[in-house]
PDB file of C-alpha atoms in Angstrom:
ATOM      1  CA  UNK V   1       0.019   0.004   0.076  1.00  0.00           C
ATOM      2  CA  UNK V   2       1.322   3.318  -0.808  1.00  0.00           C
ATOM      3  CA  UNK V   3       1.464   5.969   1.964  1.00  0.00           C
ATOM      4  CA  UNK V   4       1.528   9.320   0.820  1.00  0.00           C
ATOM      5  CA  UNK V   5       2.181  12.498   2.846  1.00  0.00           C
ATOM      6  CA  UNK V   6      -0.097  15.103   4.471  1.00  0.00           C
ATOM      7  CA  UNK V   7       1.731  18.130   2.618  1.00  0.00           C
ATOM      8  CA  UNK V   8       1.819  18.834  -0.781  1.00  0.00           C
ATOM      9  CA  UNK V   9       4.846  20.189  -2.515  1.00  0.00           C
ATOM     10  CA  UNK V  10       5.389  21.491  -6.396  1.00  0.00           C
ATOM     11  CA  UNK V  11       8.500  20.714  -8.383  1.00  0.00           C
ATOM     12  CA  UNK V  12       9.225  22.404 -11.752  1.00  0.00           C
ATOM     13  CA  UNK V  13      11.934  21.508 -14.550  1.00  0.00           C
ATOM     14  CA  UNK V  14      12.731  24.593 -17.275  1.00  0.00           C
ATOM     15  CA  UNK V  15       9.991  22.969 -19.906  1.00  0.00           C
ATOM     16  CA  UNK V  16       7.370  25.291 -18.639  1.00  0.00           C
ATOM     17  CA  UNK V  17       8.033  27.037 -15.915  1.00  0.00           C
ATOM     18  CA  UNK V  18       5.252  29.980 -16.492  1.00  0.00           C
ATOM     19  CA  UNK V  19       2.503  27.388 -16.408  1.00  0.00           C
ATOM     20  CA  UNK V  20       3.895  25.697 -13.417  1.00  0.00           C
ATOM     21  CA  UNK V  21       3.992  28.983 -11.650  1.00  0.00           C
ATOM     22  CA  UNK V  22       0.238  29.265 -12.691  1.00  0.00           C
ATOM     23  CA  UNK V  23      -0.657  25.955 -11.530  1.00  0.00           C
ATOM     24  CA  UNK V  24       1.084  26.529  -8.029  1.00  0.00           C
ATOM     25  CA  UNK V  25      -0.282  29.877  -7.928  1.00  0.00           C
ATOM     26  CA  UNK V  26      -4.171  28.312  -8.229  1.00  0.00           C
ATOM     27  CA  UNK V  27      -3.137  25.903  -5.086  1.00  0.00           C
ATOM     28  CA  UNK V  28      -2.108  28.678  -3.211  1.00  0.00           C
ATOM     29  CA  UNK V  29       1.665  27.652  -2.400  1.00  0.00           C
ATOM     30  CA  UNK V  30       5.066  28.654  -4.058  1.00  0.00           C
ATOM     31  CA  UNK V  31       7.237  26.323  -6.225  1.00  0.00           C
ATOM     32  CA  UNK V  32      10.005  24.119  -4.252  1.00  0.00           C
ATOM     33  CA  UNK V  33      12.976  24.902  -4.388  1.00  0.00           C
ATOM     34  CA  UNK V  34      14.811  22.839  -7.110  1.00  0.00           C
ATOM     35  CA  UNK V  35      18.268  24.114  -8.886  1.00  0.00           C
ATOM     36  CA  UNK V  36      17.837  22.290 -12.474  1.00  0.00           C
ATOM     37  CA  UNK V  37      20.735  22.893 -14.886  1.00  0.00           C
ATOM     38  CA  UNK V  38      23.675  21.429 -16.358  1.00  0.00           C
ATOM     39  CA  UNK V  39      27.056  21.050 -15.944  1.00  0.00           C
ATOM     40  CA  UNK V  40      29.604  21.628 -18.102  1.00  0.00           C
ATOM     41  CA  UNK V  41      29.644  18.994 -20.707  1.00  0.00           C
ATOM     42  CA  UNK V  42      26.189  19.250 -20.459  1.00  0.00           C
ATOM     43  CA  UNK V  43      24.607  16.678 -17.571  1.00  0.00           C
ATOM     44  CA  UNK V  44      21.451  17.348 -16.150  1.00  0.00           C
ATOM     45  CA  UNK V  45      22.359  18.899 -12.817  1.00  0.00           C
ATOM     46  CA  UNK V  46      19.656  18.833  -9.777  1.00  0.00           C
ATOM     47  CA  UNK V  47      19.383  19.784  -6.482  1.00  0.00           C
ATOM     48  CA  UNK V  48      16.134  19.944  -4.262  1.00  0.00           C
ATOM     49  CA  UNK V  49      16.812  22.879  -2.021  1.00  0.00           C
ATOM     50  CA  UNK V  50      14.477  21.581   1.039  1.00  0.00           C
ATOM     51  CA  UNK V  51      13.320  18.895   2.632  1.00  0.00           C
ATOM     52  CA  UNK V  52      10.598  16.649   1.041  1.00  0.00           C
ATOM     53  CA  UNK V  53      10.828  13.759   3.171  1.00  0.00           C
ATOM     54  CA  UNK V  54       6.797  11.944   3.540  1.00  0.00           C
ATOM     55  CA  UNK V  55       5.513  14.959   1.406  1.00  0.00           C
ATOM     56  CA  UNK V  56       3.347  14.486  -1.817  1.00  0.00           C
ATOM     57  CA  UNK V  57       5.555  15.830  -4.005  1.00  0.00           C
ATOM     58  CA  UNK V  58       4.414  16.605  -7.864  1.00  0.00           C
ATOM     59  CA  UNK V  59       6.638  16.839 -10.560  1.00  0.00           C
ATOM     60  CA  UNK V  60       5.822  20.009 -13.554  1.00  0.00           C
ATOM     61  CA  UNK V  61       7.530  18.986 -16.557  1.00  0.00           C
ATOM     62  CA  UNK V  62       6.406  18.492 -20.129  1.00  0.00           C
ATOM     63  CA  UNK V  63       8.722  16.641 -22.668  1.00  0.00           C
ATOM     64  CA  UNK V  64       8.480  19.262 -25.151  1.00  0.00           C
ATOM     65  CA  UNK V  65      11.029  20.726 -26.645  1.00  0.00           C
ATOM     66  CA  UNK V  66      14.703  19.902 -26.234  1.00  0.00           C
ATOM     67  CA  UNK V  67      12.855  16.447 -26.145  1.00  0.00           C
ATOM     68  CA  UNK V  68      15.663  14.663 -24.402  1.00  0.00           C
ATOM     69  CA  UNK V  69      16.724  17.386 -22.202  1.00  0.00           C
ATOM     70  CA  UNK V  70      13.211  17.888 -20.824  1.00  0.00           C
ATOM     71  CA  UNK V  71      13.087  14.113 -20.096  1.00  0.00           C
ATOM     72  CA  UNK V  72      16.181  13.915 -18.469  1.00  0.00           C
ATOM     73  CA  UNK V  73      15.512  16.699 -15.991  1.00  0.00           C
ATOM     74  CA  UNK V  74      12.387  14.924 -14.929  1.00  0.00           C
ATOM     75  CA  UNK V  75      13.770  11.556 -14.074  1.00  0.00           C
ATOM     76  CA  UNK V  76      16.754  13.115 -12.840  1.00  0.00           C
ATOM     77  CA  UNK V  77      14.469  15.431 -10.746  1.00  0.00           C
ATOM     78  CA  UNK V  78      12.007  12.246  -9.436  1.00  0.00           C
ATOM     79  CA  UNK V  79      15.169  10.184  -8.824  1.00  0.00           C
ATOM     80  CA  UNK V  80      15.811  13.087  -6.583  1.00  0.00           C
ATOM     81  CA  UNK V  81      12.664  13.094  -4.436  1.00  0.00           C
ATOM     82  CA  UNK V  82      12.746   9.522  -4.347  1.00  0.00           C
ATOM     83  CA  UNK V  83      16.129   9.284  -3.005  1.00  0.00           C
ATOM     84  CA  UNK V  84      15.341  12.062  -0.425  1.00  0.00           C
ATOM     85  CA  UNK V  85      12.162  10.087   1.152  1.00  0.00           C
ATOM     86  CA  UNK V  86       9.426  11.847  -0.745  1.00  0.00           C
ATOM     87  CA  UNK V  87       6.094  10.227   0.889  1.00  0.00           C
ATOM     88  CA  UNK V  88       4.368   9.942  -3.376  1.00  0.00           C
ATOM     89  CA  UNK V  89       5.308  11.373  -6.399  1.00  0.00           C
ATOM     90  CA  UNK V  90       3.575  12.581  -9.269  1.00  0.00           C
ATOM     91  CA  UNK V  91       4.971  13.166 -12.582  1.00  0.00           C
ATOM     92  CA  UNK V  92       2.658  15.857 -14.160  1.00  0.00           C
ATOM     93  CA  UNK V  93       3.209  15.796 -17.873  1.00  0.00           C
ATOM     94  CA  UNK V  94       0.595  18.741 -19.992  1.00  0.00           C
ATOM     95  CA  UNK V  95       2.913  17.527 -23.139  1.00  0.00           C
ATOM     96  CA  UNK V  96       3.904  13.812 -23.570  1.00  0.00           C
ATOM     97  CA  UNK V  97       6.597  14.002 -25.826  1.00  0.00           C
ATOM     98  CA  UNK V  98       7.195  10.632 -28.007  1.00  0.00           C
ATOM     99  CA  UNK V  99       3.644   9.857 -27.590  1.00  0.00           C
ATOM    100  CA  UNK V 100       3.414   9.381 -31.180  1.00  0.00           C
ATOM    101  CA  UNK V 101       5.873   6.361 -31.624  1.00  0.00           C
ATOM    102  CA  UNK V 102       3.482   4.102 -29.922  1.00  0.00           C
ATOM    103  CA  UNK V 103       3.819   1.292 -32.136  1.00  0.00           C
ATOM    104  CA  UNK V 104       5.551  -0.415 -35.304  1.00  0.00           C
ATOM    105  CA  UNK V 105       4.963   1.364 -38.041  1.00  0.00           C
ATOM    106  CA  UNK V 106       7.874  -0.874 -40.124  1.00  0.00           C
ATOM    107  CA  UNK V 107       9.891  -3.626 -39.613  1.00  0.00           C
ATOM    108  CA  UNK V 108      12.605  -2.948 -36.173  1.00  0.00           C
ATOM    109  CA  UNK V 109      10.618  -0.114 -34.957  1.00  0.00           C
ATOM    110  CA  UNK V 110      11.220   0.661 -31.795  1.00  0.00           C
ATOM    111  CA  UNK V 111       8.080   1.350 -29.126  1.00  0.00           C
ATOM    112  CA  UNK V 112       9.789   4.478 -27.451  1.00  0.00           C
ATOM    113  CA  UNK V 113       6.541   5.797 -25.393  1.00  0.00           C
ATOM    114  CA  UNK V 114       6.455   2.741 -24.055  1.00  0.00           C
ATOM    115  CA  UNK V 115      10.332   3.158 -23.529  1.00  0.00           C
ATOM    116  CA  UNK V 116       9.688   6.677 -21.711  1.00  0.00           C
ATOM    117  CA  UNK V 117       7.047   4.858 -19.405  1.00  0.00           C
ATOM    118  CA  UNK V 118       9.390   2.263 -18.492  1.00  0.00           C
ATOM    119  CA  UNK V 119      11.860   4.931 -17.693  1.00  0.00           C
ATOM    120  CA  UNK V 120       9.476   7.593 -15.477  1.00  0.00           C
ATOM    121  CA  UNK V 121       8.065   4.283 -13.809  1.00  0.00           C
ATOM    122  CA  UNK V 122      11.966   3.133 -13.149  1.00  0.00           C
ATOM    123  CA  UNK V 123      12.683   6.728 -11.901  1.00  0.00           C
ATOM    124  CA  UNK V 124      10.625   6.147  -9.146  1.00  0.00           C
ATOM    125  CA  UNK V 125       7.630   7.865 -10.153  1.00  0.00           C
ATOM    126  CA  UNK V 126       4.109   6.847  -8.651  1.00  0.00           C
ATOM    127  CA  UNK V 127       1.739   7.800 -10.621  1.00  0.00           C
ATOM    128  CA  UNK V 128       1.622  10.171 -13.861  1.00  0.00           C
ATOM    129  CA  UNK V 129      -0.702  13.475 -14.900  1.00  0.00           C
ATOM    130  CA  UNK V 130      -0.794  14.026 -18.298  1.00  0.00           C
ATOM    131  CA  UNK V 131      -3.446  15.577 -21.116  1.00  0.00           C
ATOM    132  CA  UNK V 132      -4.302  14.896 -24.596  1.00  0.00           C
ATOM    133  CA  UNK V 133      -1.911  11.874 -25.102  1.00  0.00           C
ATOM    134  CA  UNK V 134      -1.549  11.860 -28.898  1.00  0.00           C
ATOM    135  CA  UNK V 135      -2.296   7.251 -28.892  1.00  0.00           C
ATOM    136  CA  UNK V 136      -4.634   7.137 -25.323  1.00  0.00           C
ATOM    137  CA  UNK V 137      -3.292   3.302 -25.132  1.00  0.00           C
ATOM    138  CA  UNK V 138      -0.182   5.010 -23.869  1.00  0.00           C
ATOM    139  CA  UNK V 139      -2.004   4.747 -20.315  1.00  0.00           C
ATOM    140  CA  UNK V 140      -1.639   0.934 -20.913  1.00  0.00           C
ATOM    141  CA  UNK V 141       2.635   1.069 -21.058  1.00  0.00           C
ATOM    142  CA  UNK V 142       2.583   2.307 -17.290  1.00  0.00           C
ATOM    143  CA  UNK V 143       2.735  -0.316 -14.190  1.00  0.00           C
ATOM    144  CA  UNK V 144       1.109   2.885 -12.318  1.00  0.00           C
ATOM    145  CA  UNK V 145      -1.645   4.996 -12.512  1.00  0.00           C
ATOM    146  CA  UNK V 146      -2.757   7.260 -15.176  1.00  0.00           C
ATOM    147  CA  UNK V 147      -4.951  10.242 -14.555  1.00  0.00           C
ATOM    148  CA  UNK V 148      -5.048  11.683 -18.499  1.00  0.00           C
ATOM    149  CA  UNK V 149      -7.016  14.605 -18.818  1.00  0.00           C
ATOM    150  CA  UNK V 150      -8.887  15.830 -22.126  1.00  0.00           C
ATOM    151  CA  UNK V 151      -8.264  19.421 -23.536  1.00  0.00           C
ATOM    152  CA  UNK V 152     -11.097  19.117 -25.365  1.00  0.00           C
ATOM    153  CA  UNK V 153     -13.570  20.574 -22.191  1.00  0.00           C
ATOM    154  CA  UNK V 154     -10.834  23.280 -21.634  1.00  0.00           C
ATOM    155  CA  UNK V 155     -10.921  24.681 -25.151  1.00  0.00           C
ATOM    156  CA  UNK V 156     -15.222  24.300 -25.726  1.00  0.00           C
ATOM    157  CA  UNK V 157     -14.983  26.672 -22.477  1.00  0.00           C
ATOM    158  CA  UNK V 158     -12.436  29.123 -23.992  1.00  0.00           C
ATOM    159  CA  UNK V 159     -14.064  29.043 -27.537  1.00  0.00           C
ATOM    160  CA  UNK V 160     -17.514  29.620 -26.178  1.00  0.00           C
ATOM    161  CA  UNK V 161     -16.672  32.809 -25.194  1.00  0.00           C
ATOM    162  CA  UNK V 162     -15.421  34.140 -28.729  1.00  0.00           C
ATOM    163  CA  UNK V 163     -17.581  36.596 -30.969  1.00  0.00           C
ATOM    164  CA  UNK V 164     -17.172  34.625 -33.860  1.00  0.00           C
ATOM    165  CA  UNK V 165     -18.758  31.866 -31.993  1.00  0.00           C
ATOM    166  CA  UNK V 166     -21.551  33.356 -30.764  1.00  0.00           C
ATOM    167  CA  UNK V 167     -21.998  34.845 -34.454  1.00  0.00           C
ATOM    168  CA  UNK V 168     -21.652  31.787 -36.322  1.00  0.00           C
ATOM    169  CA  UNK V 169     -23.039  28.815 -34.013  1.00  0.00           C
ATOM    170  CA  UNK V 170     -26.002  27.990 -36.700  1.00  0.00           C
ATOM    171  CA  UNK V 171     -23.657  28.077 -39.851  1.00  0.00           C
ATOM    172  CA  UNK V 172     -20.782  26.375 -38.016  1.00  0.00           C
ATOM    173  CA  UNK V 173     -19.526  23.140 -38.389  1.00  0.00           C
ATOM    174  CA  UNK V 174     -16.116  20.925 -36.672  1.00  0.00           C
ATOM    175  CA  UNK V 175     -13.781  19.618 -38.764  1.00  0.00           C
ATOM    176  CA  UNK V 176     -11.814  17.134 -38.391  1.00  0.00           C
ATOM    177  CA  UNK V 177      -8.477  17.260 -40.114  1.00  0.00           C
ATOM    178  CA  UNK V 178      -7.725  13.885 -40.672  1.00  0.00           C
ATOM    179  CA  UNK V 179      -9.830   9.716 -39.721  1.00  0.00           C
ATOM    180  CA  UNK V 180      -6.864   9.411 -36.599  1.00  0.00           C
ATOM    181  CA  UNK V 181      -8.703  13.072 -35.420  1.00  0.00           C
ATOM    182  CA  UNK V 182     -12.915  11.822 -35.540  1.00  0.00           C
ATOM    183  CA  UNK V 183     -13.031  10.973 -32.306  1.00  0.00           C
ATOM    184  CA  UNK V 184     -11.707  14.187 -30.781  1.00  0.00           C
ATOM    185  CA  UNK V 185     -13.622  16.353 -33.090  1.00  0.00           C
ATOM    186  CA  UNK V 186     -17.251  13.878 -32.368  1.00  0.00           C
ATOM    187  CA  UNK V 187     -16.524  15.206 -28.980  1.00  0.00           C
ATOM    188  CA  UNK V 188     -15.835  18.959 -29.901  1.00  0.00           C
ATOM    189  CA  UNK V 189     -19.054  18.789 -31.942  1.00  0.00           C
ATOM    190  CA  UNK V 190     -21.181  16.972 -29.584  1.00  0.00           C
ATOM    191  CA  UNK V 191     -19.997  19.839 -27.357  1.00  0.00           C
ATOM    192  CA  UNK V 192     -21.003  22.696 -30.082  1.00  0.00           C
ATOM    193  CA  UNK V 193     -24.364  20.891 -30.887  1.00  0.00           C
ATOM    194  CA  UNK V 194     -22.570  20.910 -34.591  1.00  0.00           C
ATOM    195  CA  UNK V 195     -22.278  19.015 -37.224  1.00  0.00           C
ATOM    196  CA  UNK V 196     -19.059  17.330 -38.427  1.00  0.00           C
ATOM    197  CA  UNK V 197     -16.838  16.722 -41.019  1.00  0.00           C
ATOM    198  CA  UNK V 198     -13.759  14.881 -41.980  1.00  0.00           C
ATOM    199  CA  UNK V 199     -10.473  16.115 -44.400  1.00  0.00           C
ATOM    200  CA  UNK V 200      -9.495  12.468 -46.217  1.00  0.00           C
ATOM    201  CA  UNK V 201      -6.042  12.585 -47.273  1.00  0.00           C
ATOM    202  CA  UNK V 202      -2.979  11.036 -48.002  1.00  0.00           C
ATOM    203  CA  UNK V 203       0.108  10.978 -46.413  1.00  0.00           C
ATOM    204  CA  UNK V 204       3.370  10.167 -49.092  1.00  0.00           C
ATOM    205  CA  UNK V 205       5.959  10.400 -46.236  1.00  0.00           C
ATOM    206  CA  UNK V 206       6.233  11.901 -42.540  1.00  0.00           C
ATOM    207  CA  UNK V 207       5.308  15.313 -42.534  1.00  0.00           C
ATOM    208  CA  UNK V 208       4.178  16.155 -46.172  1.00  0.00           C
ATOM    209  CA  UNK V 209       0.149  15.791 -46.516  1.00  0.00           C
ATOM    210  CA  UNK V 210      -2.081  15.724 -50.000  1.00  0.00           C
ATOM    211  CA  UNK V 211      -6.027  16.376 -49.434  1.00  0.00           C
ATOM    212  CA  UNK V 212      -7.942  13.920 -51.379  1.00  0.00           C
ATOM    213  CA  UNK V 213     -11.553  15.236 -50.496  1.00  0.00           C
ATOM    214  CA  UNK V 214     -14.132  16.192 -47.690  1.00  0.00           C
ATOM    215  CA  UNK V 215     -16.662  14.443 -46.457  1.00  0.00           C
ATOM    216  CA  UNK V 216     -19.411  16.415 -45.026  1.00  0.00           C
ATOM    217  CA  UNK V 217     -20.907  19.597 -46.515  1.00  0.00           C
ATOM    218  CA  UNK V 218     -18.927  22.593 -45.445  1.00  0.00           C
ATOM    219  CA  UNK V 219     -20.115  24.914 -48.553  1.00  0.00           C
ATOM    220  CA  UNK V 220     -21.054  28.593 -46.751  1.00  0.00           C
ATOM    221  CA  UNK V 221     -19.953  27.132 -43.167  1.00  0.00           C
ATOM    222  CA  UNK V 222     -17.783  28.598 -40.432  1.00  0.00           C
ATOM    223  CA  UNK V 223     -15.350  25.075 -39.852  1.00  0.00           C
ATOM    224  CA  UNK V 224     -13.865  24.937 -36.763  1.00  0.00           C
ATOM    225  CA  UNK V 225     -10.491  22.276 -37.160  1.00  0.00           C
ATOM    226  CA  UNK V 226      -9.959  19.833 -34.449  1.00  0.00           C
ATOM    227  CA  UNK V 227      -6.786  18.338 -33.293  1.00  0.00           C
ATOM    228  CA  UNK V 228      -5.058  17.314 -30.349  1.00  0.00           C
ATOM    229  CA  UNK V 229      -1.473  19.094 -31.619  1.00  0.00           C
ATOM    230  CA  UNK V 230       0.067  20.924 -34.171  1.00  0.00           C
ATOM    231  CA  UNK V 231       3.254  20.107 -35.049  1.00  0.00           C
ATOM    232  CA  UNK V 232       4.755  21.697 -38.504  1.00  0.00           C
ATOM    233  CA  UNK V 233       1.412  22.285 -39.567  1.00  0.00           C
ATOM    234  CA  UNK V 234       1.317  21.307 -43.047  1.00  0.00           C
ATOM    235  CA  UNK V 235      -2.337  19.129 -42.276  1.00  0.00           C
ATOM    236  CA  UNK V 236      -3.761  21.784 -40.812  1.00  0.00           C
ATOM    237  CA  UNK V 237      -2.859  24.513 -42.991  1.00  0.00           C
ATOM    238  CA  UNK V 238      -3.651  22.386 -46.285  1.00  0.00           C
ATOM    239  CA  UNK V 239      -6.796  21.647 -44.735  1.00  0.00           C
ATOM    240  CA  UNK V 240      -8.251  24.700 -44.357  1.00  0.00           C
ATOM    241  CA  UNK V 241      -7.091  25.201 -47.451  1.00  0.00           C
ATOM    242  CA  UNK V 242      -8.875  22.569 -49.273  1.00  0.00           C
ATOM    243  CA  UNK V 243     -12.419  23.628 -46.696  1.00  0.00           C
ATOM    244  CA  UNK V 244     -12.055  26.847 -48.479  1.00  0.00           C
ATOM    245  CA  UNK V 245     -10.771  26.438 -52.087  1.00  0.00           C
ATOM    246  CA  UNK V 246     -12.721  22.730 -52.560  1.00  0.00           C
ATOM    247  CA  UNK V 247     -15.436  22.662 -49.802  1.00  0.00           C
ATOM    248  CA  UNK V 248     -16.688  26.430 -50.223  1.00  0.00           C
ATOM    249  CA  UNK V 249     -16.302  27.121 -46.659  1.00  0.00           C
ATOM    250  CA  UNK V 250     -16.719  30.850 -45.458  1.00  0.00           C
ATOM    251  CA  UNK V 251     -13.881  31.016 -43.136  1.00  0.00           C
ATOM    252  CA  UNK V 252     -11.769  28.484 -41.219  1.00  0.00           C
ATOM    253  CA  UNK V 253     -10.336  28.187 -37.404  1.00  0.00           C
ATOM    254  CA  UNK V 254      -8.719  26.382 -35.803  1.00  0.00           C
ATOM    255  CA  UNK V 255      -7.843  24.366 -32.175  1.00  0.00           C
ATOM    256  CA  UNK V 256      -5.305  22.198 -30.601  1.00  0.00           C
ATOM    257  CA  UNK V 257      -4.208  20.733 -27.281  1.00  0.00           C
ATOM    258  CA  UNK V 258      -0.191  21.086 -27.869  1.00  0.00           C
ATOM    259  CA  UNK V 259       1.664  23.615 -30.167  1.00  0.00           C
ATOM    260  CA  UNK V 260       4.300  21.525 -30.417  1.00  0.00           C
ATOM    261  CA  UNK V 261       4.980  23.940 -33.530  1.00  0.00           C
ATOM    262  CA  UNK V 262       8.190  22.947 -35.379  1.00  0.00           C
ATOM    263  CA  UNK V 263      10.081  23.683 -38.454  1.00  0.00           C
ATOM    264  CA  UNK V 264       8.304  25.594 -40.705  1.00  0.00           C
ATOM    265  CA  UNK V 265       5.020  25.681 -38.675  1.00  0.00           C
ATOM    266  CA  UNK V 266       4.611  29.614 -37.728  1.00  0.00           C
ATOM    267  CA  UNK V 267       5.379  30.481 -41.465  1.00  0.00           C
ATOM    268  CA  UNK V 268       2.296  27.974 -42.401  1.00  0.00           C
ATOM    269  CA  UNK V 269       0.180  29.681 -40.301  1.00  0.00           C
ATOM    270  CA  UNK V 270       0.759  32.665 -40.765  1.00  0.00           C
ATOM    271  CA  UNK V 271       0.435  32.298 -44.711  1.00  0.00           C
ATOM    272  CA  UNK V 272      -2.743  30.068 -44.087  1.00  0.00           C
ATOM    273  CA  UNK V 273      -6.299  30.985 -44.571  1.00  0.00           C
ATOM    274  CA  UNK V 274      -7.077  30.165 -40.894  1.00  0.00           C
ATOM    275  CA  UNK V 275      -8.368  33.413 -38.941  1.00  0.00           C
ATOM    276  CA  UNK V 276      -7.297  31.906 -36.153  1.00  0.00           C
ATOM    277  CA  UNK V 277      -5.655  28.762 -33.961  1.00  0.00           C
ATOM    278  CA  UNK V 278      -6.737  28.563 -30.278  1.00  0.00           C
ATOM    279  CA  UNK V 279      -4.181  26.277 -28.291  1.00  0.00           C
ATOM    280  CA  UNK V 280      -3.648  25.444 -25.071  1.00  0.00           C
ATOM    281  CA  UNK V 281      -0.117  26.312 -22.871  1.00  0.00           C
ATOM    282  CA  UNK V 282       0.840  22.830 -22.620  1.00  0.00           C
ATOM    283  CA  UNK V 283       4.462  23.582 -24.418  1.00  0.00           C
ATOM    284  CA  UNK V 284       5.250  27.056 -23.600  1.00  0.00           C
ATOM    285  CA  UNK V 285       6.165  28.867 -26.749  1.00  0.00           C
ATOM    286  CA  UNK V 286       9.273  30.753 -27.436  1.00  0.00           C
ATOM    287  CA  UNK V 287       8.455  34.734 -28.551  1.00  0.00           C
ATOM    288  CA  UNK V 288       9.257  34.054 -32.107  1.00  0.00           C
ATOM    289  CA  UNK V 289       6.270  32.076 -31.580  1.00  0.00           C
ATOM    290  CA  UNK V 290       4.009  34.916 -30.671  1.00  0.00           C
ATOM    291  CA  UNK V 291       1.340  35.410 -33.778  1.00  0.00           C
ATOM    292  CA  UNK V 292      -1.878  37.144 -33.747  1.00  0.00           C
ATOM    293  CA  UNK V 293      -3.065  34.286 -35.329  1.00  0.00           C
ATOM    294  CA  UNK V 294      -2.475  32.307 -32.549  1.00  0.00           C
ATOM    295  CA  UNK V 295      -4.442  32.229 -28.971  1.00  0.00           C
ATOM    296  CA  UNK V 296      -3.045  30.589 -26.022  1.00  0.00           C
ATOM    297  CA  UNK V 297      -5.448  29.296 -23.305  1.00  0.00           C
ATOM    298  CA  UNK V 298      -4.126  28.272 -20.020  1.00  0.00           C
ATOM    299  CA  UNK V 299      -4.805  24.837 -18.515  1.00  0.00           C
ATOM    300  CA  UNK V 300      -3.262  25.607 -15.256  1.00  0.00           C
ATOM    301  CA  UNK V 301      -7.118  25.460 -13.278  1.00  0.00           C
ATOM    302  CA  UNK V 302      -7.803  21.735 -14.586  1.00  0.00           C
ATOM    303  CA  UNK V 303      -4.216  20.409 -13.541  1.00  0.00           C
ATOM    304  CA  UNK V 304      -4.719  21.968 -10.228  1.00  0.00           C
ATOM    305  CA  UNK V 305      -8.304  21.316  -9.757  1.00  0.00           C
ATOM    306  CA  UNK V 306      -6.654  17.036 -10.854  1.00  0.00           C
ATOM    307  CA  UNK V 307      -3.494  17.993  -8.595  1.00  0.00           C
ATOM    308  CA  UNK V 308      -5.668  18.718  -5.504  1.00  0.00           C
ATOM    309  CA  UNK V 309      -7.891  15.508  -6.140  1.00  0.00           C
ATOM    310  CA  UNK V 310      -4.921  13.131  -6.428  1.00  0.00           C
ATOM    311  CA  UNK V 311      -3.748  14.987  -3.350  1.00  0.00           C
ATOM    312  CA  UNK V 312      -6.975  14.173  -1.631  1.00  0.00           C
ATOM    313  CA  UNK V 313      -7.477  10.505  -3.171  1.00  0.00           C
ATOM    314  CA  UNK V 314     -10.869  11.886  -4.786  1.00  0.00           C
ATOM    315  CA  UNK V 315     -12.493  10.838  -8.425  1.00  0.00           C
ATOM    316  CA  UNK V 316     -10.351  13.159 -10.823  1.00  0.00           C
ATOM    317  CA  UNK V 317     -13.223  11.762 -13.421  1.00  0.00           C
ATOM    318  CA  UNK V 318     -15.435  15.058 -12.947  1.00  0.00           C
ATOM    319  CA  UNK V 319     -12.857  16.910 -15.016  1.00  0.00           C
ATOM    320  CA  UNK V 320     -13.296  15.449 -17.879  1.00  0.00           C
ATOM    321  CA  UNK V 321     -16.575  16.869 -18.567  1.00  0.00           C
TER     322      UNK V 321
END
């Protein structure tokens, strides 16, 4: 039986300090004293500057770019806390990197998501709190409990406050940018009481997408593209272009949980027909990613509430709504 402490402590790596501070503020506490840096040869250096003996500790760290550095920071922090006799350690991973490597797509491919799950468990984490895994079955890769938060309710709440939503509810249609995101788009459509369309695509090679056709009538509609992440933005921008040029849509908006935005993503988004992209702040955006087309929505309240529930051994499922 796992016995955890009566005191909660929040620590953070370097991947998303603004979000970690916002979560701590919601919990009416401050981030724990931790020095997380690098030795001169590049090795990760961690020092926990306060006692954690018997405490319920939460380590907030997205494994976003630089993925391997941020992953290693989290592993070393968990190990340090375990060796310092923390009562229970929860790895809070707003964005779980390597989630797209969840199966063998070709012969002799690794299943890196499983390897990362084993590393987190082996480092000493007692449970994981994350949001919108690219493949939900990754929860089964862990031998410890995983609380999997959903981004759709947070995005939906934010979208409902936007003027374009209020003005176009009757003409709004939710669109999945590919077949893999249909389930997520359907959830959004149900919450918005809207219909659903699908962009049917072919991907000749990695990060290259060719639109084939659109399943559903989007002519004269305001489209809302829904995905779990935007990486190079090829899928979302080409899908939006097809909705306008092929489908006859009047306007296209987009939303996603994780704004990875690597490579040519910002150039593609800024030059696209998309009016606005709503993203959650699971990944901290550098200054060069600031754009009038991107609107960030914070996940601090839902993560703070989940942390409170875990600490009190209360259900987290209420947050799924």
